[in-house]
Amino acid sequence: EIVLTQSPGTLSLSPGERATLSCRASQSVSNRYLTWYQQTPGQAPRLLIFGASSRATGIPDRFSGSGSGTDFTLTISRLEPEDFAVYYCQLYGSSPSLPITFGQGTRLEIK
Amino acid sequence: EVQLVESGGGLVLPGGSLRLSCAGSEFTLSNYWMTWVRQAPGKGLEWVANIKQDGSEKYYVDSVKGRFTISRDNAKNSLYLQMNSLRAEDTAVYYCANLGMANIGIDYYHYGMDVWGQGTTVTVS
């Protein structure tokens, strides 16, 4: 089973700064299967990025995804107050019969 | 507004059973593979189970195989999770969501879990 490791565990930044969040897979994976979510306290996760780099509907363009192989990145170009949350990367299998894996999350907190 | 609404959570004794429901509003579940994802208190997200549009295919994480059953009633626009032999480690918020995978011939297009319920809390204690 492929393991996703996110780093850092916690990232402390100020509004207006740039955030770079990492997601590393234990073996090479297809970009098609890598997804990012945002979760604020008490809320369900919100889809941000699918296919490693495609923004979901309604997601501001300050959010971008990149990467390939084993290393993927979520970048938030200029942090807004509402961006401080927990971010998860997620890996699909090639079909619904295969397990879905989530990273352990990165907490983005206000410095 | 497109939404999913879960219900059925609660406090249950170890070894007990619970049935979670997920109803679609302005969202036609029958068009989608659906999934359950859970989140233990203070922890990350964990995939639990998937079900095909017609209910003919079901897949589970190893830790719930033989104990949990995912099902759906498309006429009622609803998804279910029957949980038996519950353990303390099943304590979590349970979310239903659109799986975010669509058939394209023999392949699949992955577009992310874009519709989620608000979650229902299950406590096994």
PDB file of C-alpha atoms in Angstrom:
ATOM      1  CA  GLU A   1       0.000   0.000   0.000  1.00  0.00           C
ATOM      2  CA  ILE A   2       1.256   3.459  -0.915  1.00  0.00           C
ATOM      3  CA  VAL A   3       1.837   5.825   2.005  1.00  0.00           C
ATOM      4  CA  LEU A   4       1.472   9.603   1.690  1.00  0.00           C
ATOM      5  CA  THR A   5       3.645  11.716   3.978  1.00  0.00           C
ATOM      6  CA  GLN A   6       2.847  15.401   4.334  1.00  0.00           C
ATOM      7  CA  SER A   7       5.268  18.027   5.550  1.00  0.00           C
ATOM      8  CA  PRO A   8       5.563  20.072   7.543  1.00  0.00           C
ATOM      9  CA  GLY A   9       3.137  18.909  10.193  1.00  0.00           C
ATOM     10  CA  THR A  10       2.428  22.506  11.132  1.00  0.00           C
ATOM     11  CA  LEU A  11       3.223  25.634   9.153  1.00  0.00           C
ATOM     12  CA  SER A  12       3.098  29.046  10.838  1.00  0.00           C
ATOM     13  CA  LEU A  13       2.758  31.986   8.471  1.00  0.00           C
ATOM     14  CA  SER A  14       1.186  35.423   8.301  1.00  0.00           C
ATOM     15  CA  PRO A  15      -1.582  36.634   6.000  1.00  0.00           C
ATOM     16  CA  GLY A  16      -0.140  37.751   2.686  1.00  0.00           C
ATOM     17  CA  GLU A  17       2.721  35.267   2.821  1.00  0.00           C
ATOM     18  CA  ARG A  18       3.233  32.316   0.494  1.00  0.00           C
ATOM     19  CA  ALA A  19       2.563  28.788   1.749  1.00  0.00           C
ATOM     20  CA  THR A  20       4.178  25.675   0.328  1.00  0.00           C
ATOM     21  CA  LEU A  21       2.850  22.318   1.493  1.00  0.00           C
ATOM     22  CA  SER A  22       4.440  19.020   0.534  1.00  0.00           C
ATOM     23  CA  CYS A  23       2.984  15.558  -0.054  1.00  0.00           C
ATOM     24  CA  ARG A  24       5.380  12.693  -0.716  1.00  0.00           C
ATOM     25  CA  ALA A  25       4.279   9.244  -1.902  1.00  0.00           C
ATOM     26  CA  SER A  26       6.176   6.110  -0.898  1.00  0.00           C
ATOM     27  CA  GLN A  27       6.348   5.106  -4.573  1.00  0.00           C
ATOM     28  CA  SER A  28       5.754   6.821  -7.899  1.00  0.00           C
ATOM     29  CA  VAL A  29       2.109   7.551  -8.656  1.00  0.00           C
ATOM     30  CA  SER A  30       0.151   9.019 -11.533  1.00  0.00           C
ATOM     31  CA  ASN A  31      -0.673  12.714 -11.337  1.00  0.00           C
ATOM     32  CA  ARG A  32      -4.246  11.772 -12.242  1.00  0.00           C
ATOM     33  CA  TYR A  33      -4.779  10.256  -8.811  1.00  0.00           C
ATOM     34  CA  LEU A  34      -3.483  13.022  -6.521  1.00  0.00           C
ATOM     35  CA  THR A  35      -5.996  15.342  -4.852  1.00  0.00           C
ATOM     36  CA  TRP A  36      -5.870  18.084  -2.208  1.00  0.00           C
ATOM     37  CA  TYR A  37      -8.510  19.088   0.357  1.00  0.00           C
ATOM     38  CA  GLN A  38      -8.902  21.866   2.891  1.00  0.00           C
ATOM     39  CA  GLN A  39     -10.639  21.324   6.217  1.00  0.00           C
ATOM     40  CA  THR A  40     -11.601  23.985   8.741  1.00  0.00           C
ATOM     41  CA  PRO A  41     -12.636  23.085  12.314  1.00  0.00           C
ATOM     42  CA  GLY A  42     -16.022  21.396  12.534  1.00  0.00           C
ATOM     43  CA  GLN A  43     -16.454  21.319   8.779  1.00  0.00           C
ATOM     44  CA  ALA A  44     -16.291  18.652   6.112  1.00  0.00           C
ATOM     45  CA  PRO A  45     -13.273  18.624   3.806  1.00  0.00           C
ATOM     46  CA  ARG A  46     -13.449  20.875   0.753  1.00  0.00           C
ATOM     47  CA  LEU A  47     -12.002  19.802  -2.576  1.00  0.00           C
ATOM     48  CA  LEU A  48      -9.255  22.152  -3.787  1.00  0.00           C
ATOM     49  CA  ILE A  49      -7.176  20.387  -6.435  1.00  0.00           C
ATOM     50  CA  PHE A  50      -7.620  17.200  -8.444  1.00  0.00           C
ATOM     51  CA  GLY A  51      -5.304  15.554 -10.929  1.00  0.00           C
ATOM     52  CA  ALA A  52      -2.406  17.147  -9.015  1.00  0.00           C
ATOM     53  CA  SER A  53      -2.879  20.554 -10.635  1.00  0.00           C
ATOM     54  CA  SER A  54      -6.491  21.185 -11.667  1.00  0.00           C
ATOM     55  CA  ARG A  55      -8.426  23.600  -9.481  1.00  0.00           C
ATOM     56  CA  ALA A  56     -11.899  22.514  -8.449  1.00  0.00           C
ATOM     57  CA  THR A  57     -14.898  24.685  -9.245  1.00  0.00           C
ATOM     58  CA  GLY A  58     -14.934  27.911  -7.265  1.00  0.00           C
ATOM     59  CA  ILE A  59     -11.406  27.592  -5.867  1.00  0.00           C
ATOM     60  CA  PRO A  60      -9.468  30.879  -6.007  1.00  0.00           C
ATOM     61  CA  ASP A  61      -6.441  31.013  -8.278  1.00  0.00           C
ATOM     62  CA  ARG A  62      -4.121  31.687  -5.346  1.00  0.00           C
ATOM     63  CA  PHE A  63      -4.303  27.909  -4.813  1.00  0.00           C
ATOM     64  CA  SER A  64      -2.166  25.839  -7.149  1.00  0.00           C
ATOM     65  CA  GLY A  65      -0.969  22.265  -7.255  1.00  0.00           C
ATOM     66  CA  SER A  66       2.106  20.804  -8.881  1.00  0.00           C
ATOM     67  CA  GLY A  67       4.406  17.818  -8.864  1.00  0.00           C
ATOM     68  CA  SER A  68       4.881  14.383 -10.311  1.00  0.00           C
ATOM     69  CA  GLY A  69       6.191  10.960  -9.451  1.00  0.00           C
ATOM     70  CA  THR A  70       6.539  10.907  -5.681  1.00  0.00           C
ATOM     71  CA  ASP A  71       6.608  14.624  -4.841  1.00  0.00           C
ATOM     72  CA  PHE A  72       3.598  16.915  -4.946  1.00  0.00           C
ATOM     73  CA  THR A  73       3.095  20.465  -3.729  1.00  0.00           C
ATOM     74  CA  LEU A  74       0.160  22.656  -2.827  1.00  0.00           C
ATOM     75  CA  THR A  75       1.005  26.343  -3.004  1.00  0.00           C
ATOM     76  CA  ILE A  76      -1.080  29.212  -1.682  1.00  0.00           C
ATOM     77  CA  SER A  77       0.381  32.326  -3.228  1.00  0.00           C
ATOM     78  CA  ARG A  78      -0.904  34.993  -0.794  1.00  0.00           C
ATOM     79  CA  LEU A  79      -2.537  33.767   2.356  1.00  0.00           C
ATOM     80  CA  GLU A  80      -5.957  35.102   3.243  1.00  0.00           C
ATOM     81  CA  PRO A  81      -7.342  34.779   6.794  1.00  0.00           C
ATOM     82  CA  GLU A  82      -9.769  32.060   5.678  1.00  0.00           C
ATOM     83  CA  ASP A  83      -6.909  29.887   4.375  1.00  0.00           C
ATOM     84  CA  PHE A  84      -5.700  28.940   7.833  1.00  0.00           C
ATOM     85  CA  ALA A  85      -6.897  25.349   8.084  1.00  0.00           C
ATOM     86  CA  VAL A  86      -5.718  21.745   7.781  1.00  0.00           C
ATOM     87  CA  TYR A  87      -4.768  20.484   4.329  1.00  0.00           C
ATOM     88  CA  TYR A  88      -4.828  16.854   3.224  1.00  0.00           C
ATOM     89  CA  CYS A  89      -3.466  15.194   0.145  1.00  0.00           C
ATOM     90  CA  GLN A  90      -5.284  12.090  -1.066  1.00  0.00           C
ATOM     91  CA  LEU A  91      -4.391   9.341  -3.498  1.00  0.00           C
ATOM     92  CA  TYR A  92      -6.922   7.370  -5.497  1.00  0.00           C
ATOM     93  CA  GLY A  93      -6.342   3.923  -6.868  1.00  0.00           C
ATOM     94  CA  SER A  94      -6.725   3.452 -10.609  1.00  0.00           C
ATOM     95  CA  SER A  95     -10.213   2.041 -10.006  1.00  0.00           C
ATOM     96  CA  PRO A  96     -12.803   2.186  -7.212  1.00  0.00           C
ATOM     97  CA  SER A  97     -11.843  -1.340  -6.153  1.00  0.00           C
ATOM     98  CA  LEU A  98      -8.528  -0.081  -4.801  1.00  0.00           C
ATOM     99  CA  PRO A  99      -7.963   1.622  -1.439  1.00  0.00           C
ATOM    100  CA  ILE A 100      -7.942   5.389  -1.112  1.00  0.00           C
ATOM    101  CA  THR A 101      -5.139   6.900   0.958  1.00  0.00           C
ATOM    102  CA  PHE A 102      -4.950  10.229   2.754  1.00  0.00           C
ATOM    103  CA  GLY A 103      -1.885  11.979   4.053  1.00  0.00           C
ATOM    104  CA  GLN A 104      -1.809  12.825   7.749  1.00  0.00           C
ATOM    105  CA  GLY A 105      -2.435  16.504   7.093  1.00  0.00           C
ATOM    106  CA  THR A 106      -0.599  19.824   7.407  1.00  0.00           C
ATOM    107  CA  ARG A 107      -1.969  22.398   9.812  1.00  0.00           C
ATOM    108  CA  LEU A 108      -1.543  25.940   8.504  1.00  0.00           C
ATOM    109  CA  GLU A 109      -1.719  28.345  11.428  1.00  0.00           C
ATOM    110  CA  ILE A 110      -1.492  32.094  11.818  1.00  0.00           C
ATOM    111  CA  LYS A 111       1.903  33.263  13.001  1.00  0.00           C
TER     112      LYS A 111
ATOM    113  CA  GLU B   1     -28.162  23.961  -2.962  1.00  0.00           C
ATOM    114  CA  VAL B   2     -26.460  20.656  -3.666  1.00  0.00           C
ATOM    115  CA  GLN B   3     -25.876  18.809  -0.437  1.00  0.00           C
ATOM    116  CA  LEU B   4     -25.662  15.505   1.345  1.00  0.00           C
ATOM    117  CA  VAL B   5     -27.157  15.099   4.809  1.00  0.00           C
ATOM    118  CA  GLU B   6     -26.002  12.329   7.141  1.00  0.00           C
ATOM    119  CA  SER B   7     -27.921  10.982  10.100  1.00  0.00           C
ATOM    120  CA  GLY B   8     -27.929   7.999  12.424  1.00  0.00           C
ATOM    121  CA  GLY B   9     -24.855   8.609  14.520  1.00  0.00           C
ATOM    122  CA  GLY B  10     -24.855   8.232  18.268  1.00  0.00           C
ATOM    123  CA  LEU B  11     -23.397   6.522  21.322  1.00  0.00           C
ATOM    124  CA  VAL B  12     -23.221   2.737  21.167  1.00  0.00           C
ATOM    125  CA  LEU B  13     -21.668   0.030  23.316  1.00  0.00           C
ATOM    126  CA  PRO B  14     -18.715  -2.004  22.037  1.00  0.00           C
ATOM    127  CA  GLY B  15     -20.080  -4.894  19.996  1.00  0.00           C
ATOM    128  CA  GLY B  16     -23.201  -2.957  19.119  1.00  0.00           C
ATOM    129  CA  SER B  17     -24.616  -1.854  15.791  1.00  0.00           C
ATOM    130  CA  LEU B  18     -25.563   1.389  14.127  1.00  0.00           C
ATOM    131  CA  ARG B  19     -26.909   2.343  10.698  1.00  0.00           C
ATOM    132  CA  LEU B  20     -25.856   5.609   9.129  1.00  0.00           C
ATOM    133  CA  SER B  21     -27.869   7.288   6.403  1.00  0.00           C
ATOM    134  CA  CYS B  22     -26.932   9.894   3.818  1.00  0.00           C
ATOM    135  CA  ALA B  23     -29.643  11.653   1.846  1.00  0.00           C
ATOM    136  CA  GLY B  24     -29.105  13.751  -1.239  1.00  0.00           C
ATOM    137  CA  SER B  25     -30.682  17.180  -1.692  1.00  0.00           C
ATOM    138  CA  GLU B  26     -30.470  18.691  -5.169  1.00  0.00           C
ATOM    139  CA  PHE B  27     -27.957  15.885  -5.751  1.00  0.00           C
ATOM    140  CA  THR B  28     -28.883  12.672  -7.562  1.00  0.00           C
ATOM    141  CA  LEU B  29     -26.876   9.933  -5.886  1.00  0.00           C
ATOM    142  CA  SER B  30     -27.755   7.348  -8.524  1.00  0.00           C
ATOM    143  CA  ASN B  31     -25.425   9.045 -11.005  1.00  0.00           C
ATOM    144  CA  TYR B  32     -22.320   8.556  -8.870  1.00  0.00           C
ATOM    145  CA  TRP B  33     -20.024   6.142  -7.153  1.00  0.00           C
ATOM    146  CA  MET B  34     -20.383   7.067  -3.487  1.00  0.00           C
ATOM    147  CA  THR B  35     -18.054   6.716  -0.525  1.00  0.00           C
ATOM    148  CA  TRP B  36     -17.853   6.902   3.254  1.00  0.00           C
ATOM    149  CA  VAL B  37     -14.859   8.584   4.892  1.00  0.00           C
ATOM    150  CA  ARG B  38     -14.313   8.834   8.639  1.00  0.00           C
ATOM    151  CA  GLN B  39     -12.259  10.984  10.971  1.00  0.00           C
ATOM    152  CA  ALA B  40     -11.380   9.906  14.491  1.00  0.00           C
ATOM    153  CA  PRO B  41     -11.265  12.684  17.102  1.00  0.00           C
ATOM    154  CA  GLY B  42      -8.267  14.918  16.473  1.00  0.00           C
ATOM    155  CA  LYS B  43      -7.031  12.660  13.675  1.00  0.00           C
ATOM    156  CA  GLY B  44      -6.867  12.643   9.898  1.00  0.00           C
ATOM    157  CA  LEU B  45      -9.206  11.308   7.247  1.00  0.00           C
ATOM    158  CA  GLU B  46      -9.656   7.591   6.577  1.00  0.00           C
ATOM    159  CA  TRP B  47     -11.478   6.047   3.636  1.00  0.00           C
ATOM    160  CA  VAL B  48     -14.036   3.427   4.691  1.00  0.00           C
ATOM    161  CA  ALA B  49     -16.023   2.091   1.719  1.00  0.00           C
ATOM    162  CA  ASN B  50     -17.125   2.667  -1.901  1.00  0.00           C
ATOM    163  CA  ILE B  51     -20.273   1.618  -3.764  1.00  0.00           C
ATOM    164  CA  LYS B  52     -21.077   1.670  -7.465  1.00  0.00           C
ATOM    165  CA  GLN B  53     -24.063   3.517  -8.882  1.00  0.00           C
ATOM    166  CA  ASP B  54     -26.236   0.384  -9.062  1.00  0.00           C
ATOM    167  CA  GLY B  55     -24.899  -1.163  -5.849  1.00  0.00           C
ATOM    168  CA  SER B  56     -23.325  -4.098  -7.696  1.00  0.00           C
ATOM    169  CA  GLU B  57     -19.778  -3.352  -6.527  1.00  0.00           C
ATOM    170  CA  LYS B  58     -18.700  -2.568  -2.969  1.00  0.00           C
ATOM    171  CA  TYR B  59     -15.222  -2.143  -1.541  1.00  0.00           C
ATOM    172  CA  TYR B  60     -13.987  -1.678   2.003  1.00  0.00           C
ATOM    173  CA  VAL B  61     -10.907  -0.775   3.991  1.00  0.00           C
ATOM    174  CA  ASP B  62      -9.495  -3.926   5.594  1.00  0.00           C
ATOM    175  CA  SER B  63     -10.283  -2.799   9.146  1.00  0.00           C
ATOM    176  CA  VAL B  64     -14.062  -2.852   8.557  1.00  0.00           C
ATOM    177  CA  LYS B  65     -14.406  -5.827   6.212  1.00  0.00           C
ATOM    178  CA  GLY B  66     -16.948  -8.310   7.531  1.00  0.00           C
ATOM    179  CA  ARG B  67     -18.330  -5.769  10.021  1.00  0.00           C
ATOM    180  CA  PHE B  68     -19.569  -2.842   7.884  1.00  0.00           C
ATOM    181  CA  THR B  69     -21.878  -2.945   4.873  1.00  0.00           C
ATOM    182  CA  ILE B  70     -22.348  -0.090   2.442  1.00  0.00           C
ATOM    183  CA  SER B  71     -25.619   0.024   0.520  1.00  0.00           C
ATOM    184  CA  ARG B  72     -27.849   2.449  -1.340  1.00  0.00           C
ATOM    185  CA  ASP B  73     -31.475   2.985  -2.279  1.00  0.00           C
ATOM    186  CA  ASN B  74     -31.532   5.093  -5.411  1.00  0.00           C
ATOM    187  CA  ALA B  75     -35.321   5.392  -5.293  1.00  0.00           C
ATOM    188  CA  LYS B  76     -34.903   7.173  -1.954  1.00  0.00           C
ATOM    189  CA  ASN B  77     -31.791   9.027  -3.140  1.00  0.00           C
ATOM    190  CA  SER B  78     -29.973   7.644  -0.132  1.00  0.00           C
ATOM    191  CA  LEU B  79     -26.756   5.929   0.909  1.00  0.00           C
ATOM    192  CA  TYR B  80     -26.273   3.786   4.005  1.00  0.00           C
ATOM    193  CA  LEU B  81     -23.559   2.319   6.196  1.00  0.00           C
ATOM    194  CA  GLN B  82     -24.544  -0.592   8.425  1.00  0.00           C
ATOM    195  CA  MET B  83     -21.958  -0.937  11.174  1.00  0.00           C
ATOM    196  CA  ASN B  84     -21.896  -4.108  13.273  1.00  0.00           C
ATOM    197  CA  SER B  85     -19.517  -5.403  15.931  1.00  0.00           C
ATOM    198  CA  LEU B  86     -18.446  -1.864  16.660  1.00  0.00           C
ATOM    199  CA  ARG B  87     -15.149  -1.219  18.410  1.00  0.00           C
ATOM    200  CA  ALA B  88     -13.757   1.760  20.265  1.00  0.00           C
ATOM    201  CA  GLU B  89     -11.481   2.468  17.318  1.00  0.00           C
ATOM    202  CA  ASP B  90     -14.539   3.019  15.099  1.00  0.00           C
ATOM    203  CA  THR B  91     -15.288   6.184  17.063  1.00  0.00           C
ATOM    204  CA  ALA B  92     -15.236   8.979  14.482  1.00  0.00           C
ATOM    205  CA  VAL B  93     -17.156  11.505  12.483  1.00  0.00           C
ATOM    206  CA  TYR B  94     -18.463   9.696   9.413  1.00  0.00           C
ATOM    207  CA  TYR B  95     -18.827  11.604   6.157  1.00  0.00           C
ATOM    208  CA  CYS B  96     -20.572  10.502   2.986  1.00  0.00           C
ATOM    209  CA  ALA B  97     -19.280  11.946  -0.269  1.00  0.00           C
ATOM    210  CA  ASN B  98     -19.342  11.629  -3.995  1.00  0.00           C
ATOM    211  CA  LEU B  99     -16.342   9.358  -4.706  1.00  0.00           C
ATOM    212  CA  GLY B 100     -15.204  11.571  -7.561  1.00  0.00           C
ATOM    213  CA  MET B 101     -14.489   8.815 -10.066  1.00  0.00           C
ATOM    214  CA  ALA B 102     -16.397   8.421 -13.319  1.00  0.00           C
ATOM    215  CA  ASN B 103     -16.267   5.571 -15.818  1.00  0.00           C
ATOM    216  CA  ILE B 104     -14.768   6.370 -19.179  1.00  0.00           C
ATOM    217  CA  GLY B 105     -14.941   3.137 -21.089  1.00  0.00           C
ATOM    218  CA  ILE B 106     -12.699   0.718 -19.209  1.00  0.00           C
ATOM    219  CA  ASP B 107     -10.830   3.568 -17.528  1.00  0.00           C
ATOM    220  CA  TYR B 108     -11.787   6.096 -14.854  1.00  0.00           C
ATOM    221  CA  TYR B 109     -11.637   9.861 -14.679  1.00  0.00           C
ATOM    222  CA  HIS B 110     -10.687  11.091 -11.202  1.00  0.00           C
ATOM    223  CA  TYR B 111     -12.118  14.493 -10.329  1.00  0.00           C
ATOM    224  CA  GLY B 112     -12.040  14.556  -6.537  1.00  0.00           C
ATOM    225  CA  MET B 113     -14.640  14.180  -3.820  1.00  0.00           C
ATOM    226  CA  ASP B 114     -16.506  17.376  -4.600  1.00  0.00           C
ATOM    227  CA  VAL B 115     -19.723  16.922  -2.601  1.00  0.00           C
ATOM    228  CA  TRP B 116     -19.611  16.026   1.105  1.00  0.00           C
ATOM    229  CA  GLY B 117     -22.115  15.714   3.890  1.00  0.00           C
ATOM    230  CA  GLN B 118     -21.679  17.584   7.154  1.00  0.00           C
ATOM    231  CA  GLY B 119     -20.773  14.398   9.026  1.00  0.00           C
ATOM    232  CA  THR B 120     -22.422  12.338  11.749  1.00  0.00           C
ATOM    233  CA  THR B 121     -20.652  11.370  14.967  1.00  0.00           C
ATOM    234  CA  VAL B 122     -20.329   7.774  16.099  1.00  0.00           C
ATOM    235  CA  THR B 123     -19.034   7.105  19.603  1.00  0.00           C
ATOM    236  CA  VAL B 124     -18.324   3.543  20.693  1.00  0.00           C
ATOM    237  CA  SER B 125     -17.924   3.435  24.438  1.00  0.00           C
TER     238      SER B 125
END
